[in-house]
PDB file of C-alpha atoms in Angstrom:
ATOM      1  CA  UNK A   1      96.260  85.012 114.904  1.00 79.00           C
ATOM      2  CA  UNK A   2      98.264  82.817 112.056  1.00 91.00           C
ATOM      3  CA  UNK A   3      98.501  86.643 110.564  1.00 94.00           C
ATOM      4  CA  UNK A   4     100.219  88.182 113.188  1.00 94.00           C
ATOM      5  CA  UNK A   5     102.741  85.276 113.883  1.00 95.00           C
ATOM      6  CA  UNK A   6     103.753  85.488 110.608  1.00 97.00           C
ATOM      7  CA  UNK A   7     104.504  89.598 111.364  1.00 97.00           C
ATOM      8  CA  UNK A   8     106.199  88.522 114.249  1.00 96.00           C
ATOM      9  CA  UNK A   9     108.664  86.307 112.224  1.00 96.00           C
ATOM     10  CA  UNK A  10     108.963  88.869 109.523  1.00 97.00           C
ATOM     11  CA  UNK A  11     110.359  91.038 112.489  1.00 97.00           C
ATOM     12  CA  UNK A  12     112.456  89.050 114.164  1.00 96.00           C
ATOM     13  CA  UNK A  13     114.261  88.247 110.742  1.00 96.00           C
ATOM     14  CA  UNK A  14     114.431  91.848 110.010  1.00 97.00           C
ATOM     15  CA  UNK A  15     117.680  94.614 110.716  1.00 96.00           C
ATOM     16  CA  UNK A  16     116.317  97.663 109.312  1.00 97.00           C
ATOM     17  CA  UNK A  17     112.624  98.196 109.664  1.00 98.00           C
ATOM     18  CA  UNK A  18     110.358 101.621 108.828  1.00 98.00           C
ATOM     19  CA  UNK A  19     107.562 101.965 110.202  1.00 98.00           C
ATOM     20  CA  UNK A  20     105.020 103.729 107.697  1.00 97.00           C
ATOM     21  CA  UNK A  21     101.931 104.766 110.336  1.00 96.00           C
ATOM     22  CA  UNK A  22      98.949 107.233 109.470  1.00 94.00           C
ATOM     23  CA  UNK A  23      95.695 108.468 111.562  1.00 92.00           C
ATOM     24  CA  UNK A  24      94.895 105.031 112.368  1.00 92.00           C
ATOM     25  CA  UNK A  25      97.777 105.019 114.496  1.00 96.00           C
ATOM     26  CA  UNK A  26      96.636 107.581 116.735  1.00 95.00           C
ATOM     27  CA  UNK A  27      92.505 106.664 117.480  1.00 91.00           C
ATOM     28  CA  UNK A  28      93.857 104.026 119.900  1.00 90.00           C
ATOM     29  CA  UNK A  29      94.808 107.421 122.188  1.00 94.00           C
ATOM     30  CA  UNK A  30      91.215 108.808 121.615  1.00 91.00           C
ATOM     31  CA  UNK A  31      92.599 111.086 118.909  1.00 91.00           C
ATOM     32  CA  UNK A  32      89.962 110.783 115.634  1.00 81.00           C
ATOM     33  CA  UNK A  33      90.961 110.272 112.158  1.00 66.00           C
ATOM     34  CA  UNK A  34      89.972 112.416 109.022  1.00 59.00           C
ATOM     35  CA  UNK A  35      88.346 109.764 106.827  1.00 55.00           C
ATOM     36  CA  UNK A  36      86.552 107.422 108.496  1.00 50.00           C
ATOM     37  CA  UNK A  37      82.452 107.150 108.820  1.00 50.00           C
ATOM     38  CA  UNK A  38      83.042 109.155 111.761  1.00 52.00           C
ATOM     39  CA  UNK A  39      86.088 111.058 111.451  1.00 50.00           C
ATOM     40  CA  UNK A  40      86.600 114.650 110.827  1.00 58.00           C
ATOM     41  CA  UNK A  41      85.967 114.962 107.337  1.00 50.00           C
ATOM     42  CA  UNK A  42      82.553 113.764 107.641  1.00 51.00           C
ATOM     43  CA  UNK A  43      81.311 116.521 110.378  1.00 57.00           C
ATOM     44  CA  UNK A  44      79.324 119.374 109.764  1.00 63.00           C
ATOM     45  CA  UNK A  45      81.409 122.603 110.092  1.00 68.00           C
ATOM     46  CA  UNK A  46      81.036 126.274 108.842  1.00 79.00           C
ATOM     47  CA  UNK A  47      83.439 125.773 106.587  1.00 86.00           C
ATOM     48  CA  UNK A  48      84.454 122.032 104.955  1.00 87.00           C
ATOM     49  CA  UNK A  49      87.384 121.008 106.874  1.00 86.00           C
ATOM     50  CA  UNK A  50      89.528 120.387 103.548  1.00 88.00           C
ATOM     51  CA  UNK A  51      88.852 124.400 103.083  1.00 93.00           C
ATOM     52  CA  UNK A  52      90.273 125.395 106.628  1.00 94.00           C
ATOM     53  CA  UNK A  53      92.895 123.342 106.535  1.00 94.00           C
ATOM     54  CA  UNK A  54      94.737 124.793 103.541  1.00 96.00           C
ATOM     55  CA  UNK A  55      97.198 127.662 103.460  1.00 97.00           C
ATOM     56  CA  UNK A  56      94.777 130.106 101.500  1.00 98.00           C
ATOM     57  CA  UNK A  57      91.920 129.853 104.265  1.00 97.00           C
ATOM     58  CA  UNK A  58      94.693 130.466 107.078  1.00 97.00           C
ATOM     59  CA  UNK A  59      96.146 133.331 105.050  1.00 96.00           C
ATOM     60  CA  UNK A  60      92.246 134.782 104.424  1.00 97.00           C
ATOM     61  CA  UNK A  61      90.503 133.701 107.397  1.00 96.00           C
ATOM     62  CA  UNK A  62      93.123 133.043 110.416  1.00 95.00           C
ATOM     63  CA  UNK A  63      90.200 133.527 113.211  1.00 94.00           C
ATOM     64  CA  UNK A  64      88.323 130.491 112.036  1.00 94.00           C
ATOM     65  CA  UNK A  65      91.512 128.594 111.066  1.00 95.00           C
ATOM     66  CA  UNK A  66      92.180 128.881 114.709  1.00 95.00           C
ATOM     67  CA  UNK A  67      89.307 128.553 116.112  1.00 92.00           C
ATOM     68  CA  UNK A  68      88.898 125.040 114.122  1.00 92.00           C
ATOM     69  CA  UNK A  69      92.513 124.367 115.460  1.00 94.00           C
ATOM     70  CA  UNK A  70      91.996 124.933 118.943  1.00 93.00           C
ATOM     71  CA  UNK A  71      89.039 122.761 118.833  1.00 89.00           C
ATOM     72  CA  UNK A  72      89.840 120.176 116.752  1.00 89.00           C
ATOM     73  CA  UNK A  73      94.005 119.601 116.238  1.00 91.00           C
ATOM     74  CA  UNK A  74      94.830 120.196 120.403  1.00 93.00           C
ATOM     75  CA  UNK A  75      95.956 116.370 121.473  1.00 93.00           C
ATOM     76  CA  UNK A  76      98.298 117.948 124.307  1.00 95.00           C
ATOM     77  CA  UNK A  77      96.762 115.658 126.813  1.00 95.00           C
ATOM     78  CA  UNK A  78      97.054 112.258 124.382  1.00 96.00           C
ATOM     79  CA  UNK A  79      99.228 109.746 125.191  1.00 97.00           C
ATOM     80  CA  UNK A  80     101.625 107.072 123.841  1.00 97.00           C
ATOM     81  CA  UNK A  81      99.799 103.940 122.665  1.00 97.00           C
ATOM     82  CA  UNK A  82     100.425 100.215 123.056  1.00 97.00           C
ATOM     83  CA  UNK A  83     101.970 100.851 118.753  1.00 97.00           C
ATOM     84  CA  UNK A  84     104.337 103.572 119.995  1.00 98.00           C
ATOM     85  CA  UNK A  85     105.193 101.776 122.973  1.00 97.00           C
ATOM     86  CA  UNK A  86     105.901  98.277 120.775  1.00 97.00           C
ATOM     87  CA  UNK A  87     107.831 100.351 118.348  1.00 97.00           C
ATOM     88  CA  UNK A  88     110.090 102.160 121.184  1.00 97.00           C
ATOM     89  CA  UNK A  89     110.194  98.413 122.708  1.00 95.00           C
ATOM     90  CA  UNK A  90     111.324  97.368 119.415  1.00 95.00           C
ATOM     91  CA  UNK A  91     113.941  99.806 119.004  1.00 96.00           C
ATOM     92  CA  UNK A  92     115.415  98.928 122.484  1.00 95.00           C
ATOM     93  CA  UNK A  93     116.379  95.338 121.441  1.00 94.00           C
ATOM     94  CA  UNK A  94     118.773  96.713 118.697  1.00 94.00           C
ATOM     95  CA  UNK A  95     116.846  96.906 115.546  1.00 95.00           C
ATOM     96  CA  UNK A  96     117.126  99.521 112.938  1.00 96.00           C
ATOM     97  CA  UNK A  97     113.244 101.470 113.671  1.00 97.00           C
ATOM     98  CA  UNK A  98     112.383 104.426 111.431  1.00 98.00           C
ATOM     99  CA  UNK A  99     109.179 105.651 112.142  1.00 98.00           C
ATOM    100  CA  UNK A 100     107.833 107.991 109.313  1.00 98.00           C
ATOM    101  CA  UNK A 101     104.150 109.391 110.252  1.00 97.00           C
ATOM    102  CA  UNK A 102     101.504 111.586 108.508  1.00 94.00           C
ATOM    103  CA  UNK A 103     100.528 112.334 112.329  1.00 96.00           C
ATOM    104  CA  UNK A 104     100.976 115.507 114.112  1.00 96.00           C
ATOM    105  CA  UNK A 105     100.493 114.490 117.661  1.00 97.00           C
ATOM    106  CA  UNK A 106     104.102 114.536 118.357  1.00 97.00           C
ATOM    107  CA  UNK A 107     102.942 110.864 120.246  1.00 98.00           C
ATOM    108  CA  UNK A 108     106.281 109.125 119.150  1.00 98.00           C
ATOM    109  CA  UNK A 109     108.346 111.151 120.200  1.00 97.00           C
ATOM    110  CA  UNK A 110     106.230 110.737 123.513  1.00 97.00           C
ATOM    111  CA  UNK A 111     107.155 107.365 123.641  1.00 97.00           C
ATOM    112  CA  UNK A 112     110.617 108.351 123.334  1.00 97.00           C
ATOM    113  CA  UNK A 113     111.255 107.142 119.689  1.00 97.00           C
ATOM    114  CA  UNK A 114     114.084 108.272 118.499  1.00 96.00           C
ATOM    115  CA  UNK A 115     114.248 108.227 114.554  1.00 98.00           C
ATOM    116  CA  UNK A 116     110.988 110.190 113.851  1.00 98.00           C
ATOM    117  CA  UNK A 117     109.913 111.616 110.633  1.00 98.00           C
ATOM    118  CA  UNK A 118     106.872 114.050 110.852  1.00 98.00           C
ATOM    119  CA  UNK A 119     105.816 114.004 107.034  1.00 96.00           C
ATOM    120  CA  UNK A 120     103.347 116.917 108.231  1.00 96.00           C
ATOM    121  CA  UNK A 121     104.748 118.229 110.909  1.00 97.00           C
ATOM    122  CA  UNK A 122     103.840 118.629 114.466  1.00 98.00           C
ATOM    123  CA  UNK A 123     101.764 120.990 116.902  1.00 97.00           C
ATOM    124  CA  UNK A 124     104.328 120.882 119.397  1.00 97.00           C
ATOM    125  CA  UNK A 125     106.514 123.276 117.165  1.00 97.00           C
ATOM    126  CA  UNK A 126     104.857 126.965 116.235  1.00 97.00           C
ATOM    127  CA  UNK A 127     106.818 129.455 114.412  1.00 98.00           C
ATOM    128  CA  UNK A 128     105.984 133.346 113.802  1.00 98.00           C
ATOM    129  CA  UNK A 129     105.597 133.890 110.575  1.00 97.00           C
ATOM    130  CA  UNK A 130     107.362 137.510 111.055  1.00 97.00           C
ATOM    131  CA  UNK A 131     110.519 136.917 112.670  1.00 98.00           C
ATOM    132  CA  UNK A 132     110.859 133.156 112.854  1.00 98.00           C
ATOM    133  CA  UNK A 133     110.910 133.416 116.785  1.00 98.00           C
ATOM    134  CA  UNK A 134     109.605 129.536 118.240  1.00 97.00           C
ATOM    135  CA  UNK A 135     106.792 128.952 120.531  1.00 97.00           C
ATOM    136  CA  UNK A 136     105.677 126.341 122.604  1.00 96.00           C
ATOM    137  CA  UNK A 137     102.341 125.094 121.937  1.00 96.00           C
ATOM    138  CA  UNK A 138     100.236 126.460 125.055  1.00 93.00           C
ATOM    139  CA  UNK A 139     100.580 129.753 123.063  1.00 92.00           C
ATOM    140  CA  UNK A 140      98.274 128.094 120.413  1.00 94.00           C
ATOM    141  CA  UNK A 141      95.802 126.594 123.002  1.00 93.00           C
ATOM    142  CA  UNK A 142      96.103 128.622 125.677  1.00 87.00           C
ATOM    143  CA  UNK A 143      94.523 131.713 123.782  1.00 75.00           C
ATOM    144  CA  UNK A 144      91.191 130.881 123.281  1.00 72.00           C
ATOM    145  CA  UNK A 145      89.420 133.645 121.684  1.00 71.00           C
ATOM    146  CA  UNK A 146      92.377 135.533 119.293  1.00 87.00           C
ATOM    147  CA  UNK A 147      94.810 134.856 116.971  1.00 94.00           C
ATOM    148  CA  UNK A 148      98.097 134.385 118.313  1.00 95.00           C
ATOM    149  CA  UNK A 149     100.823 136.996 117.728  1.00 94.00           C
ATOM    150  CA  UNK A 150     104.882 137.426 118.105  1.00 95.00           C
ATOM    151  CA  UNK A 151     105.961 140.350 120.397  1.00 94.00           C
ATOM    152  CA  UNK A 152     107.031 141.414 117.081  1.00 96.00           C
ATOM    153  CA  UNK A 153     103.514 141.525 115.867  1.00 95.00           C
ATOM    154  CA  UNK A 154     103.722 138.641 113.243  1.00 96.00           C
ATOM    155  CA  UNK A 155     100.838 135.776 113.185  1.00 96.00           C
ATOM    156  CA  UNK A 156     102.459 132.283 115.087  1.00 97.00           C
ATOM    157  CA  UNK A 157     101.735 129.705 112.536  1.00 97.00           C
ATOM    158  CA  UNK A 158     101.636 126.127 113.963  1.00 97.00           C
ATOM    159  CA  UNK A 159     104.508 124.117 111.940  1.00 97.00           C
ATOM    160  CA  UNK A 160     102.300 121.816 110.470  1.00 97.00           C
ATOM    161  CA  UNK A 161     101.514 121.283 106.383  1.00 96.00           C
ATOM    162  CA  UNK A 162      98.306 122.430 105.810  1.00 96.00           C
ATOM    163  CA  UNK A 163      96.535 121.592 101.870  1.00 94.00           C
ATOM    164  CA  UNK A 164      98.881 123.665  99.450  1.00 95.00           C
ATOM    165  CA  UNK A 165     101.800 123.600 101.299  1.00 96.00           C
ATOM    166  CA  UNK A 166     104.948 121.733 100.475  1.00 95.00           C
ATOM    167  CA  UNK A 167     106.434 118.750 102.360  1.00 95.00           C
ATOM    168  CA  UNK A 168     109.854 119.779 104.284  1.00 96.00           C
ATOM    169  CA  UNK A 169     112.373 118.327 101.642  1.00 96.00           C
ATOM    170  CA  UNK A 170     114.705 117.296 104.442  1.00 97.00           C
ATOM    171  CA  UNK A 171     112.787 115.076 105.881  1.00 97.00           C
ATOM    172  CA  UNK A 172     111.210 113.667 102.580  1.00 96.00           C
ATOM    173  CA  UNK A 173     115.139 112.622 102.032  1.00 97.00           C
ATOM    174  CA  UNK A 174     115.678 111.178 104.645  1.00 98.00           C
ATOM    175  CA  UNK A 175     112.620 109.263 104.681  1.00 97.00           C
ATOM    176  CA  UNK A 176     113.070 107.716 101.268  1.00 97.00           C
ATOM    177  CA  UNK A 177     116.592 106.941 102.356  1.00 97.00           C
ATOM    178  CA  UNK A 178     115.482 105.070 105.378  1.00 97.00           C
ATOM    179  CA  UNK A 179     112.705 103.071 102.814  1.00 97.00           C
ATOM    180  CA  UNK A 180     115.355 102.485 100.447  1.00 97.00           C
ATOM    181  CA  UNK A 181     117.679 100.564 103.026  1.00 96.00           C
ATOM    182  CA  UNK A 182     114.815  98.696 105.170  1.00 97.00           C
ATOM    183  CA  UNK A 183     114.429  95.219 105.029  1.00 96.00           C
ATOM    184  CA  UNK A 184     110.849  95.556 106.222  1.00 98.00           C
ATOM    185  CA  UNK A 185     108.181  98.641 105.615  1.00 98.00           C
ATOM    186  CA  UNK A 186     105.332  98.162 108.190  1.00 98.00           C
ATOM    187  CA  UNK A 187     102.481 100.406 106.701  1.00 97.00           C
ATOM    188  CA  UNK A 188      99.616 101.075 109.275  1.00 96.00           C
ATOM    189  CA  UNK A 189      96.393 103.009 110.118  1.00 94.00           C
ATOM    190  CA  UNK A 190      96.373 104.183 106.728  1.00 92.00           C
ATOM    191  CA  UNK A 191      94.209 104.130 103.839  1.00 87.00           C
ATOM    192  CA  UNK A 192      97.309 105.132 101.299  1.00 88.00           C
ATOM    193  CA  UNK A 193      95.551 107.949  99.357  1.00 83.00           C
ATOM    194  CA  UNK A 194      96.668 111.219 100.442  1.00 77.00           C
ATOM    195  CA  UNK A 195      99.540 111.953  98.388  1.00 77.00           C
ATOM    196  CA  UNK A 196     102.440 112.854  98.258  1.00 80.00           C
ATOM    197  CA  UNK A 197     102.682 110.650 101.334  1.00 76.00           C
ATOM    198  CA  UNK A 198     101.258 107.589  99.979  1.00 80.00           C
ATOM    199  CA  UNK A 199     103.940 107.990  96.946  1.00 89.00           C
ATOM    200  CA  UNK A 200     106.556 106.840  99.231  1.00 91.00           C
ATOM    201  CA  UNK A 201     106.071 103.447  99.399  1.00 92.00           C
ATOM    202  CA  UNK A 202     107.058 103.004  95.883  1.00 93.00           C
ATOM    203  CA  UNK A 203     110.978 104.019  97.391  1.00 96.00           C
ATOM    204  CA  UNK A 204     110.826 100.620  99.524  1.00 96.00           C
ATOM    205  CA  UNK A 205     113.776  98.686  98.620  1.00 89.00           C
ATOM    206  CA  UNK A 206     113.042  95.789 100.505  1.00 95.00           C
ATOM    207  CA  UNK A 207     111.710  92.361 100.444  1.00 94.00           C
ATOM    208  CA  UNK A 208     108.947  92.518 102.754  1.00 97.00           C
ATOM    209  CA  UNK A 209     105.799  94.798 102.672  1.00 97.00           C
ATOM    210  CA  UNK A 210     103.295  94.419 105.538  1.00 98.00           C
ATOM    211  CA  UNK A 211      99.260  95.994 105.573  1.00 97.00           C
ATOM    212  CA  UNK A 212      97.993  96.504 109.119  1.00 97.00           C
ATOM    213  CA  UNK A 213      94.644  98.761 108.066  1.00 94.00           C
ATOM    214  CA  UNK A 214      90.832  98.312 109.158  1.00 89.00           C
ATOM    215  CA  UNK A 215      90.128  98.509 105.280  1.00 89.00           C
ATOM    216  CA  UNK A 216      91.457  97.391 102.081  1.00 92.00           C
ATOM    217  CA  UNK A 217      94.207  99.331 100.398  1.00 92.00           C
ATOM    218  CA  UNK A 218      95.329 100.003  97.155  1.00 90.00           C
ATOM    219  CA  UNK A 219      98.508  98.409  97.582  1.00 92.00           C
ATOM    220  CA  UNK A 220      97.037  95.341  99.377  1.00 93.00           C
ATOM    221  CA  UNK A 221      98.188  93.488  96.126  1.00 93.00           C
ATOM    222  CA  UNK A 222     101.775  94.104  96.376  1.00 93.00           C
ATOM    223  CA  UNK A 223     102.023  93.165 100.294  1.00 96.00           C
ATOM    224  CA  UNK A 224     103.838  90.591 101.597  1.00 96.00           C
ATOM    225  CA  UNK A 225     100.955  90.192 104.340  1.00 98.00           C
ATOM    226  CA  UNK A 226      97.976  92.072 104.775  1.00 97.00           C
ATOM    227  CA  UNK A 227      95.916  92.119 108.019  1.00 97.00           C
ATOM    228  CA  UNK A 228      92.753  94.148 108.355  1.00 95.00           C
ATOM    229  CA  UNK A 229      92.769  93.996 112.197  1.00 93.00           C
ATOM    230  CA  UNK A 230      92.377  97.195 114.899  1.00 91.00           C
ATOM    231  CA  UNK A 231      96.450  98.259 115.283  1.00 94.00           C
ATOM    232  CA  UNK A 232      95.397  97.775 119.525  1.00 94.00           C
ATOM    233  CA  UNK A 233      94.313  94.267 118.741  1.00 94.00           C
ATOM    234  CA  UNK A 234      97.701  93.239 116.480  1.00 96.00           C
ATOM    235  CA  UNK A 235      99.957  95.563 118.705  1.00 96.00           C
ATOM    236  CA  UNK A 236      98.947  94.031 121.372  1.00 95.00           C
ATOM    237  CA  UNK A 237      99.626  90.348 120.541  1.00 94.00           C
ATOM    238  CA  UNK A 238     103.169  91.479 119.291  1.00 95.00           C
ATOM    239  CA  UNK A 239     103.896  92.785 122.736  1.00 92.00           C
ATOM    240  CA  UNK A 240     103.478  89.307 124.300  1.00 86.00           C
ATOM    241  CA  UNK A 241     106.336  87.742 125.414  1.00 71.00           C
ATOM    242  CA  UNK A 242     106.756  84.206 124.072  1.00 60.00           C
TER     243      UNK A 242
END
């Protein structure tokens, strides 16, 4: 636990913190990764799940798109973690917390979070592609067996980055501002290699870098700390009063 003592004084020393937090993040709320031995990307579909989760397959094939969607992406009924909670804890005590997240769960903003970056969006938010009108997400889920249309007739396209699809630029500002004036970048629950995301780590301005990740990283070499621990077992000793 020498590891996670150490985070805990990197912390406490700490004004401005982001918190950098991919798909490892969310399997402690039952929600599965991509990559891992038994994530998505390594189950047997119709279609490989890099294919139907890219803007040409939705645009060719929206049926299976959605019917991957519905059965795969709906984490409606998931709930806040003890890593969300720490982080809204965290935030409470008057720290700077900037939470920037490859996840679309919409889980920190659960936990009530309240400087959230969605790098790829979130499910929560759906958008016809038509006439821009917004929907709530039980439209999505809700209708099992079509795809989902606008009263105006256009296709309601969940508002999250699928494969060939840029990143929302506003939010990749404000995220590399937010790395650029943090004293400490907490990376978690992710391996680093799906870019662009993994590119913004090289905007960190700070002194302190910090791993938390099952496996070895890349950028394990340039961290302050590195600890390949489950984010329940580490989040969990940083929530213990002292």
């Amino acid at each position: 636990m020498k590891d996670i003592q150490k985070l805990k004084e990197l912390i406490k020393e700490s004004e401005s913190i982001v918190f950098f937090g991919g798909a490892g993040v969310s399997t402690e709320s039952g929600i599965p990764d991509f990559r891992s031995q038994n994530g998505l990307y390594h189950q047997k579909y119709k279609y490989p799940p890099e294919m139907i989760l890219s803007h040409s397959f939705f645009e060719s094939n929206p049926k299976e798109f959605y019917k991957f969607y519905r059965e795969k992406m709906n984490c409606l009924n998931a709930k806040p973690n003890i890593c969300h909670q720490y982080l809204k804890q965290l935030e409470e005590t008057g720290k700077i917390i900037t939470i920037i997240t490859q996840n679309i769960d919409g889980l920190h903003d659960k936990a009530g979070s309240k400087k959230v970056y969605e790098l790829h969006g979130s499910i929560y938010r759906n958008t016809c592609q038509n006439c821009r009108k917004k929907y709530e997400p039980k439209i999505i889920f809700e209708n099992n067996h079509s795809i989902p249309t606008c009263n105006c007739g256009g296709i309601i396209k969940p508002d999250v980055v699928l494969y060939q699809e840029p990143l929302d630029e506003k939010i990749i500002d404000n995220s590399i501002d937010a790395l650029q004036n943090a004293d400490l970048l907490i990376v978690a629950g992710t391996s680093l290699t799906v870019y662009p995301a993994s590119s913004f780590i090289h905007y960190f301005g700070g002194k302190n870098l910090v791993i938390i990740n099952r496996d070895n990283t890349s950028y394990d070499k340039y961290a302050t700390l590195v600890i390949h621990q489950s984010l329940g077992t580490v989040f969990q000793e940083l929530s213990k009063k002292e």
